[in-house]
PDB file of C-alpha atoms in Angstrom:
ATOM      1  CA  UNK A  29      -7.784 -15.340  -7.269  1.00  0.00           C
ATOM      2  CA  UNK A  30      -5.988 -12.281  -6.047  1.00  0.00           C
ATOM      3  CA  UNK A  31      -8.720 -10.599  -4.711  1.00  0.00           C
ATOM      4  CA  UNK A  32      -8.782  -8.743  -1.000  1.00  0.00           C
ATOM      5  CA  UNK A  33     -12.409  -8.001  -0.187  1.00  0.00           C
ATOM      6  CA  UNK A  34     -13.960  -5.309   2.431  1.00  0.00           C
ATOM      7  CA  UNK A  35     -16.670  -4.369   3.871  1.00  0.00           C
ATOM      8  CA  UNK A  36     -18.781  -2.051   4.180  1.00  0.00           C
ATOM      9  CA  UNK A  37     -17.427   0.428   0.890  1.00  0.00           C
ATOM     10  CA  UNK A  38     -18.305   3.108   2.976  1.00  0.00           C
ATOM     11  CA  UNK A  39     -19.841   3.588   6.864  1.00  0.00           C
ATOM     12  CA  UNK A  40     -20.795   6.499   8.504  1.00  0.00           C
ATOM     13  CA  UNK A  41     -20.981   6.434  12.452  1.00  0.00           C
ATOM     14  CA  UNK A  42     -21.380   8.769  14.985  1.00  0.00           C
ATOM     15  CA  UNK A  43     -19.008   9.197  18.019  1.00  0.00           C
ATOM     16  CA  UNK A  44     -20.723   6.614  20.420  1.00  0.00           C
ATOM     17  CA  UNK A  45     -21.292   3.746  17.784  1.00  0.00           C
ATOM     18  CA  UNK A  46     -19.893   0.374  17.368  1.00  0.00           C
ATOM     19  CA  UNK A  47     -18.823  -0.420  14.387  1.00  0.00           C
ATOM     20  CA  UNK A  48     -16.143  -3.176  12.857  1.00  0.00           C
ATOM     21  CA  UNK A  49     -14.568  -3.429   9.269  1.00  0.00           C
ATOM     22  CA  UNK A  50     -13.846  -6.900   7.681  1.00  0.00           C
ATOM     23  CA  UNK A  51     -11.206  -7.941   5.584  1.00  0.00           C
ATOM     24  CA  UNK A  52     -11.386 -11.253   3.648  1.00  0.00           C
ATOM     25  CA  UNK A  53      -8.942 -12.790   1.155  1.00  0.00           C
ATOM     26  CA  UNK A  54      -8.744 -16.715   0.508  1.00  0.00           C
ATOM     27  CA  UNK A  55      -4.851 -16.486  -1.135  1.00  0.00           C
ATOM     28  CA  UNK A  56      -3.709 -18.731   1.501  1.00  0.00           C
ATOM     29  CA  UNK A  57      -1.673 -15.461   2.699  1.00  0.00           C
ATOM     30  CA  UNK A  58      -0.341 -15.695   6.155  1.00  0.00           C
ATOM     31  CA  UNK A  59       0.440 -11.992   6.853  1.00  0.00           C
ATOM     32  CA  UNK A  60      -2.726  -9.299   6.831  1.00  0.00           C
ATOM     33  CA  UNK A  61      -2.487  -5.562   7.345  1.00  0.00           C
ATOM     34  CA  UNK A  62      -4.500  -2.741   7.895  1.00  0.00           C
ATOM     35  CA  UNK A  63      -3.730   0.925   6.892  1.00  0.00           C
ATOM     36  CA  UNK A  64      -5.164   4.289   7.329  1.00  0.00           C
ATOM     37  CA  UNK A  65      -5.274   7.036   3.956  1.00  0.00           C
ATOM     38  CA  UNK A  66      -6.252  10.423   5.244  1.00  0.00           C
ATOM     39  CA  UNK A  67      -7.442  12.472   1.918  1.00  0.00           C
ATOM     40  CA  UNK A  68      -4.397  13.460  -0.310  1.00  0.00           C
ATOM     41  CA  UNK A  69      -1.971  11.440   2.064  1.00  0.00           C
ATOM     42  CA  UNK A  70      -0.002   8.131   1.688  1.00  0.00           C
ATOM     43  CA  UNK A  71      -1.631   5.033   3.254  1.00  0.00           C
ATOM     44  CA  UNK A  72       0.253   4.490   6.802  1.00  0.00           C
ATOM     45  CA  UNK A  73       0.780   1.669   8.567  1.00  0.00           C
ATOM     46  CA  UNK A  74      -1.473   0.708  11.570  1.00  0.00           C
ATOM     47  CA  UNK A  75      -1.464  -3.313  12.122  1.00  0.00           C
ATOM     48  CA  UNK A  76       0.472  -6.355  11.146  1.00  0.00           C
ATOM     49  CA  UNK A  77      -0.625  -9.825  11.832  1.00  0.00           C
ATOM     50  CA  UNK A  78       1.798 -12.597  11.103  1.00  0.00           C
ATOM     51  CA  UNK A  79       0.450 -15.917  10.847  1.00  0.00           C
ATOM     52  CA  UNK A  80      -2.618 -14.987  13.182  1.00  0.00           C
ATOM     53  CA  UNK A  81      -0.780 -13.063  15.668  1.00  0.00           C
ATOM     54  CA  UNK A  82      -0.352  -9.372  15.663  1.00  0.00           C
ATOM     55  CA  UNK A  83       3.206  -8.586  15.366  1.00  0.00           C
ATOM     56  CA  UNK A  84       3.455  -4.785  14.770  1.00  0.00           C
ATOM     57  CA  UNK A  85       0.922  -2.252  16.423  1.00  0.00           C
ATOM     58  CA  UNK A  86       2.074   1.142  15.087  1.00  0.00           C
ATOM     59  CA  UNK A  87       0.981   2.956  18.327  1.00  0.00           C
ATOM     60  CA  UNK A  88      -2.330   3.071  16.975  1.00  0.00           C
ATOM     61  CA  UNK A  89      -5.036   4.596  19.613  1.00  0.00           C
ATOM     62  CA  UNK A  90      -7.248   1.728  21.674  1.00  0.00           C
ATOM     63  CA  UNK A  91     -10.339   3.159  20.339  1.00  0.00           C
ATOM     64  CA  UNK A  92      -9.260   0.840  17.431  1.00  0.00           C
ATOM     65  CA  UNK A  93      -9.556  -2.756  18.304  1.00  0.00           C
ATOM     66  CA  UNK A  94      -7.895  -5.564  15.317  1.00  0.00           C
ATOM     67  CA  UNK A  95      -8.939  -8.949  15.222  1.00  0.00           C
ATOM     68  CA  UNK A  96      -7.867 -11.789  13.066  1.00  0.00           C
ATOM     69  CA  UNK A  97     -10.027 -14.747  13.656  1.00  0.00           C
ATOM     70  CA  UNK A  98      -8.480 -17.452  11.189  1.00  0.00           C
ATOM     71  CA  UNK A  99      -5.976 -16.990   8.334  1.00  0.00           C
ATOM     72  CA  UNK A 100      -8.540 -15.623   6.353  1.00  0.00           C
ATOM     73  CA  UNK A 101     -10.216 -13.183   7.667  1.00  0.00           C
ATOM     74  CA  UNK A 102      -8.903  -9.986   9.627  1.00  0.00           C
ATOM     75  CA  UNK A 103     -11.473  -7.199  11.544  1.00  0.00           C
ATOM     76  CA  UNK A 104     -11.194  -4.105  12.794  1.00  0.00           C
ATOM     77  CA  UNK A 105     -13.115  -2.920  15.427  1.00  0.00           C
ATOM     78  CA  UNK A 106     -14.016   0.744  16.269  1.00  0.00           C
ATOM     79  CA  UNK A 107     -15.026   2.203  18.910  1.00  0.00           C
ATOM     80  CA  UNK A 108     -15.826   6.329  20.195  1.00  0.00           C
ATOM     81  CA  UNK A 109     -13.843   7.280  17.108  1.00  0.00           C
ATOM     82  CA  UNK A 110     -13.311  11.047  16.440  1.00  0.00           C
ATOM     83  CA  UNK A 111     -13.907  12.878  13.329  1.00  0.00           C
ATOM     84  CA  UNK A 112     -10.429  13.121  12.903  1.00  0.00           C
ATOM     85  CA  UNK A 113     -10.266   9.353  12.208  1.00  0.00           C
ATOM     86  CA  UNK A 114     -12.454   9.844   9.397  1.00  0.00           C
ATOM     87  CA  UNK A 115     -10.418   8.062   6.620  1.00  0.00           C
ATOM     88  CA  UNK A 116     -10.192   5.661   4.088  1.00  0.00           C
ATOM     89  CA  UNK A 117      -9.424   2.351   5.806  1.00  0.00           C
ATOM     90  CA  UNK A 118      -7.175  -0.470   3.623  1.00  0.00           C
ATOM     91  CA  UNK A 119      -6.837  -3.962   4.470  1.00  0.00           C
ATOM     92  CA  UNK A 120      -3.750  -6.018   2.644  1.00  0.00           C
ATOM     93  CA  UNK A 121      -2.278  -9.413   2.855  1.00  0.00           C
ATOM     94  CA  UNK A 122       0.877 -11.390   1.822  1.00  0.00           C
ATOM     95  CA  UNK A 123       2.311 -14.548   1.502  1.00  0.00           C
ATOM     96  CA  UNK A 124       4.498 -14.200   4.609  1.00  0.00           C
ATOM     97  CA  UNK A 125       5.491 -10.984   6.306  1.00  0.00           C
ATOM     98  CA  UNK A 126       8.698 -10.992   4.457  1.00  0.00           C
ATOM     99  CA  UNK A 127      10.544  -8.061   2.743  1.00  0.00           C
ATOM    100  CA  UNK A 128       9.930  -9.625  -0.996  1.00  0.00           C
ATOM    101  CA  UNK A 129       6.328 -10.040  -0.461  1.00  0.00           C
ATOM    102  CA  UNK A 130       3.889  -8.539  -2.562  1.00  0.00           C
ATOM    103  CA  UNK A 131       1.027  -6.934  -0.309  1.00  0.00           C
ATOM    104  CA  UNK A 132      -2.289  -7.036  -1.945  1.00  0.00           C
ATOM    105  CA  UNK A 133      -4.817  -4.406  -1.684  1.00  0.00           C
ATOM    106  CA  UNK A 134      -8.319  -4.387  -0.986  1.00  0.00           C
ATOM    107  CA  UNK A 135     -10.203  -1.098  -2.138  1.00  0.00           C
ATOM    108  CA  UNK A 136     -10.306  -0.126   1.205  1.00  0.00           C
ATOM    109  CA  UNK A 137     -13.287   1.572   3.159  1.00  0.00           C
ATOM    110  CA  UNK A 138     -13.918   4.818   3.379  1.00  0.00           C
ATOM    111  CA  UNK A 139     -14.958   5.855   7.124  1.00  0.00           C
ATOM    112  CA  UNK A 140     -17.131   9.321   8.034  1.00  0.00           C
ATOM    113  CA  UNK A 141     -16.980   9.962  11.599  1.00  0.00           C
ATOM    114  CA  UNK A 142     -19.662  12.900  12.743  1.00  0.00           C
TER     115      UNK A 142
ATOM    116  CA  UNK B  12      13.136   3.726   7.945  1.00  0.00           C
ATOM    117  CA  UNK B  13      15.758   4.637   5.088  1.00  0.00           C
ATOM    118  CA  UNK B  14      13.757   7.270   3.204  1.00  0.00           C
ATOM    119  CA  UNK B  15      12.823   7.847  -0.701  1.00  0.00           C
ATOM    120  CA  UNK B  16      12.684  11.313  -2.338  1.00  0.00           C
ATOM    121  CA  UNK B  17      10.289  11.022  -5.736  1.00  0.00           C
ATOM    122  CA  UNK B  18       8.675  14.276  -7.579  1.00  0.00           C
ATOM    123  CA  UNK B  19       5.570  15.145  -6.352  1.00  0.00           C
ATOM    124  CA  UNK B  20       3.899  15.149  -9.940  1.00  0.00           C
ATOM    125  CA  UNK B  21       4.696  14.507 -13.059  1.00  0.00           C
ATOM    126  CA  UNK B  22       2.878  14.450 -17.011  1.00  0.00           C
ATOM    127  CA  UNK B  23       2.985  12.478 -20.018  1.00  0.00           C
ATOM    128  CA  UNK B  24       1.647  12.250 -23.347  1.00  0.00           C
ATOM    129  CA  UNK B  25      -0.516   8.577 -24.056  1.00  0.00           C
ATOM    130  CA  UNK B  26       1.629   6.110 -25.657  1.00  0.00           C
ATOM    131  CA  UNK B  27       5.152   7.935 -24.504  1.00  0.00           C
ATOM    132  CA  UNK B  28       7.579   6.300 -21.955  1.00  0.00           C
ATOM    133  CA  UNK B  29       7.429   7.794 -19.069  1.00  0.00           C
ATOM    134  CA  UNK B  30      10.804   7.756 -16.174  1.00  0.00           C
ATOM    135  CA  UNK B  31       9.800   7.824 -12.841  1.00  0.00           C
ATOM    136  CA  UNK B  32      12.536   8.488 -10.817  1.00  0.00           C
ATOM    137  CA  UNK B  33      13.273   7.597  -7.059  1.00  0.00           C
ATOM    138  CA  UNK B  34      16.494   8.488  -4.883  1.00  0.00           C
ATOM    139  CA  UNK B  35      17.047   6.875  -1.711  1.00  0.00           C
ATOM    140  CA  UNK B  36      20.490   7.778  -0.557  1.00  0.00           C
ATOM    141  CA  UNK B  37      20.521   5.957   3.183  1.00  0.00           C
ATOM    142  CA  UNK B  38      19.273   2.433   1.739  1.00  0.00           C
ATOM    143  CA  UNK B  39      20.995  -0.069   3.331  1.00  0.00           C
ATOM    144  CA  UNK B  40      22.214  -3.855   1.613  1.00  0.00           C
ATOM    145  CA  UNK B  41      19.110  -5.711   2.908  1.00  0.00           C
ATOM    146  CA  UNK B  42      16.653  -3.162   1.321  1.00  0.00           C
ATOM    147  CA  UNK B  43      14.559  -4.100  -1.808  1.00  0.00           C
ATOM    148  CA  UNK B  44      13.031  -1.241  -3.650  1.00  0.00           C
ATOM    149  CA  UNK B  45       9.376  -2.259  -4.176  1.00  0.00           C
ATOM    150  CA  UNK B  46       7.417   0.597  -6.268  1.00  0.00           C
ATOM    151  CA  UNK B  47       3.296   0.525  -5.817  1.00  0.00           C
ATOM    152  CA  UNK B  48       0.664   2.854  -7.753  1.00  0.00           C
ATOM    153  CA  UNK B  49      -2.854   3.963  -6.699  1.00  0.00           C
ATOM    154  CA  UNK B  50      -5.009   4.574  -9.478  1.00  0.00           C
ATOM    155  CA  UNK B  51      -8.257   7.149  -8.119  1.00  0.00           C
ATOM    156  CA  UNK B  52     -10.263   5.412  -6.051  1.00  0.00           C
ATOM    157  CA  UNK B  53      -8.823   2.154  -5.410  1.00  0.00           C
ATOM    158  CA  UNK B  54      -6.302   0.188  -3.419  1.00  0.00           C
ATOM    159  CA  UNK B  55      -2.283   0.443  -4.001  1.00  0.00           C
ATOM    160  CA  UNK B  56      -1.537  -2.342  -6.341  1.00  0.00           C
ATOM    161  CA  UNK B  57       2.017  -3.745  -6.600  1.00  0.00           C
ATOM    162  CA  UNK B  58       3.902  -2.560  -9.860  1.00  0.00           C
ATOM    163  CA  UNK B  59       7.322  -4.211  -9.473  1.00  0.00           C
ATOM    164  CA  UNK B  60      10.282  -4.394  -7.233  1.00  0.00           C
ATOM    165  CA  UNK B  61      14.063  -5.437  -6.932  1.00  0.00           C
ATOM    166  CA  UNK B  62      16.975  -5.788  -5.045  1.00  0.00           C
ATOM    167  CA  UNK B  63      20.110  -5.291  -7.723  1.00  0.00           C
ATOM    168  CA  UNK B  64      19.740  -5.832 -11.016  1.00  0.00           C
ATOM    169  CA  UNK B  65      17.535  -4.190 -13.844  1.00  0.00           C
ATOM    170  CA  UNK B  66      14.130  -6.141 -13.371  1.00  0.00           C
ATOM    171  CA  UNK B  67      11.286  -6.512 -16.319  1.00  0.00           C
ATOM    172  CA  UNK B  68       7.479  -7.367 -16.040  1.00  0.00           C
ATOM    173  CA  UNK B  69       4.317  -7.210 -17.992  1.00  0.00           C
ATOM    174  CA  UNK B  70       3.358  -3.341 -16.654  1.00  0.00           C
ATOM    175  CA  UNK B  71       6.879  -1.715 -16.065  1.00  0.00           C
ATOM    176  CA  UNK B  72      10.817  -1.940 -16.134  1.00  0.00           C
ATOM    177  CA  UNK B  73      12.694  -1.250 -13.003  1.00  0.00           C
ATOM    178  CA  UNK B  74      16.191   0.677 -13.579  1.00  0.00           C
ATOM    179  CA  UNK B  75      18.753   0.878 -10.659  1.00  0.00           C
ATOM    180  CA  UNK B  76      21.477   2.697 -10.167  1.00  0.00           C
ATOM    181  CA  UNK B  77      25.178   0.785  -9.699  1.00  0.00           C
ATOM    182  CA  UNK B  78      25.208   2.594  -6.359  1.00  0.00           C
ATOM    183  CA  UNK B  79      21.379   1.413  -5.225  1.00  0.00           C
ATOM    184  CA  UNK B  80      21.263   4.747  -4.187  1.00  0.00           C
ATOM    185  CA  UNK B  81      18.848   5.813  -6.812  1.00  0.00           C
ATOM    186  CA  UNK B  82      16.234   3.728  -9.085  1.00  0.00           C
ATOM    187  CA  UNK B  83      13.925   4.869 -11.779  1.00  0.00           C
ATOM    188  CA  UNK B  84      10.601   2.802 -13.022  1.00  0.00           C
ATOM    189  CA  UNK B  85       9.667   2.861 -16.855  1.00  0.00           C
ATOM    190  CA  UNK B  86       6.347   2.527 -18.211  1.00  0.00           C
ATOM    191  CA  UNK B  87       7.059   2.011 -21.937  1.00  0.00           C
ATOM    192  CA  UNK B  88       4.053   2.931 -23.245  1.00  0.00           C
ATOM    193  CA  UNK B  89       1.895   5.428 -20.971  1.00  0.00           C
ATOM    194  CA  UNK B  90      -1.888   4.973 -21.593  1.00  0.00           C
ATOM    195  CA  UNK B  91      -4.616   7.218 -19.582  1.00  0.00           C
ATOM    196  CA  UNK B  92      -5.368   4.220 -17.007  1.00  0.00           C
ATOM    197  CA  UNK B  93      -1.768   4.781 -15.912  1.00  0.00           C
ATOM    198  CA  UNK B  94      -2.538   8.091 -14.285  1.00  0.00           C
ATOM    199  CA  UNK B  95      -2.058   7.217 -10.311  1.00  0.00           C
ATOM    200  CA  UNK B  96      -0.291   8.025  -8.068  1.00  0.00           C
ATOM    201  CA  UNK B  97       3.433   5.934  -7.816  1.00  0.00           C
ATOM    202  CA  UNK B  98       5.239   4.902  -4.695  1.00  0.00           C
ATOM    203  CA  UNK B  99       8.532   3.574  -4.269  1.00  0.00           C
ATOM    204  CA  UNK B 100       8.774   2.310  -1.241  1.00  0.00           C
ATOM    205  CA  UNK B 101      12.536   0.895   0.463  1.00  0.00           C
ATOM    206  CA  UNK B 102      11.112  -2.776   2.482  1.00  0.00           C
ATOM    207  CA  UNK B 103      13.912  -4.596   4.809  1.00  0.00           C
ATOM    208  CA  UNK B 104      14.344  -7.960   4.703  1.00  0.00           C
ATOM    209  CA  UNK B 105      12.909  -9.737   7.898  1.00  0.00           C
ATOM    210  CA  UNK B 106       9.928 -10.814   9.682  1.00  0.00           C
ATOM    211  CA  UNK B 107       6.525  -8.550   9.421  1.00  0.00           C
ATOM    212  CA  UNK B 108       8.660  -6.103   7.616  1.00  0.00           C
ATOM    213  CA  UNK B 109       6.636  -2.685   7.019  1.00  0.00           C
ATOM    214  CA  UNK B 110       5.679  -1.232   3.864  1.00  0.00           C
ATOM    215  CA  UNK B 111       5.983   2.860   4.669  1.00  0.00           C
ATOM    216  CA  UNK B 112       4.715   4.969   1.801  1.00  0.00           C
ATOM    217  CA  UNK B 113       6.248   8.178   1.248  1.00  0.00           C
ATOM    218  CA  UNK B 114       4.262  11.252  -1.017  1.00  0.00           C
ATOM    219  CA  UNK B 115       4.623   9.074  -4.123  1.00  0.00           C
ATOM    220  CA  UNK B 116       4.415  11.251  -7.701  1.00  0.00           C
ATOM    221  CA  UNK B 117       1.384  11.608  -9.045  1.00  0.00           C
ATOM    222  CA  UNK B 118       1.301  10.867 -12.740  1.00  0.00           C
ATOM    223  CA  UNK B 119      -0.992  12.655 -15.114  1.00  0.00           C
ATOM    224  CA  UNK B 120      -1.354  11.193 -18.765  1.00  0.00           C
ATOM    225  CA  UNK B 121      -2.958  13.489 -21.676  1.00  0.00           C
ATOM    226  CA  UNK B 122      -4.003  12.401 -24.933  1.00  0.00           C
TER     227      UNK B 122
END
């Protein structure tokens, strides 16, 4: 099974909610990531965990909180987002954060902010 | 981040090859060359990737240059569910290394 799952496909939240994205993927993969697409744009890097731990934070604003509870699963929690965050959010994961790794996608979620 | 240069677009006819090319002048020894595609509406899925030598798989052939400092990936055989959009991407070797997109080349294929 090389599946990454997400959910919710799609949320729409206003500027005061709550709201957290979940990532799942039982490959046994040790690295996750999350990345943001803006419409038209290439996905860009926001978070790296590495074997649980996040590694890389791309200077990505607090308003965006990541968790990764166990190997398996990674969140992302968001908070007072702006509609400029509106976006399509993509989780990945890889064997190990190594440079040969294959990342595997999930088909993301796609984010309205109003 | 050494940096890739790709066309922003390119078309095909169905069941043509199709070249895809890539330059990335400033790569440095430790960098493979991983290419990804995005079909509409999904996820970036891996396509193939190398270090030095001509590599082959089941959806593509990956051509590079002597000098690294250029690579081109073949479909053989374009069919219409191989319109996406193609990155090659440069990755370093090391721990939690990052996968940076660039614009990629969008690949339309007509009948």
């Amino acid at each position: 099974d090389t599946e990454v799952t997400q959910t919710p496909k799609h949320l729409v939240m206003g500027m005061t909610n709550k709201k957290s994205l979940k990532c799942e993927q039982h490959m046994g993969h040790r690295a996750m990531y999350w990345y943001k697409q803006k419409a038209k744009k290439p996905p860009e890097l926001m978070f790296v965990y590495s074997y649980e731990k996040l590694s890389i934070n791309e200077s990505v604003p607090s308003r965006f909180s990541p968790e990764c509870p166990n190997s398996s699963l990674l969140n992302l929690h968001l908070h007072a987002l702006q509609p400029e965050d509106s976006a399509l959010y993509l989780c990945a994961s890889s064997q190990d954060p190594g440079g040969r790794e294959t990342q595997y996608f999930g088909p993301g979620t796609r984010l309205l902010v109003l | 981040d050494a940096k890739t240069t790709q066309p922003n677009s390119m078309e095909s006819n169905e069941e043509e090859p199709v070249h895809l090319p890539c330059n990335h002048s400033t790569i440095s020894g430790t960098d493979y060359i991983h290419w990804y595609r995005q079909l509409p509406s999904q996820g970036p899925e891996y396509v193939i990737h190398g270090l030095t030598s001509n590599v082959n798989n089941r959806m593509a052939s990956l051509a590079i240059a002597e000098d690294r400092k250029s690579s081109t990936l073949i479909l053989h055989r374009a069919t219409l569910r191989d319109a996406a959009v193609y990155y090659c991407i440069l990755r370093p070797t090391g721990t939690a290394s990052k996968l940076t997109f660039g614009t990629g080349t969008r690949l339309q294929v007509t009948l």
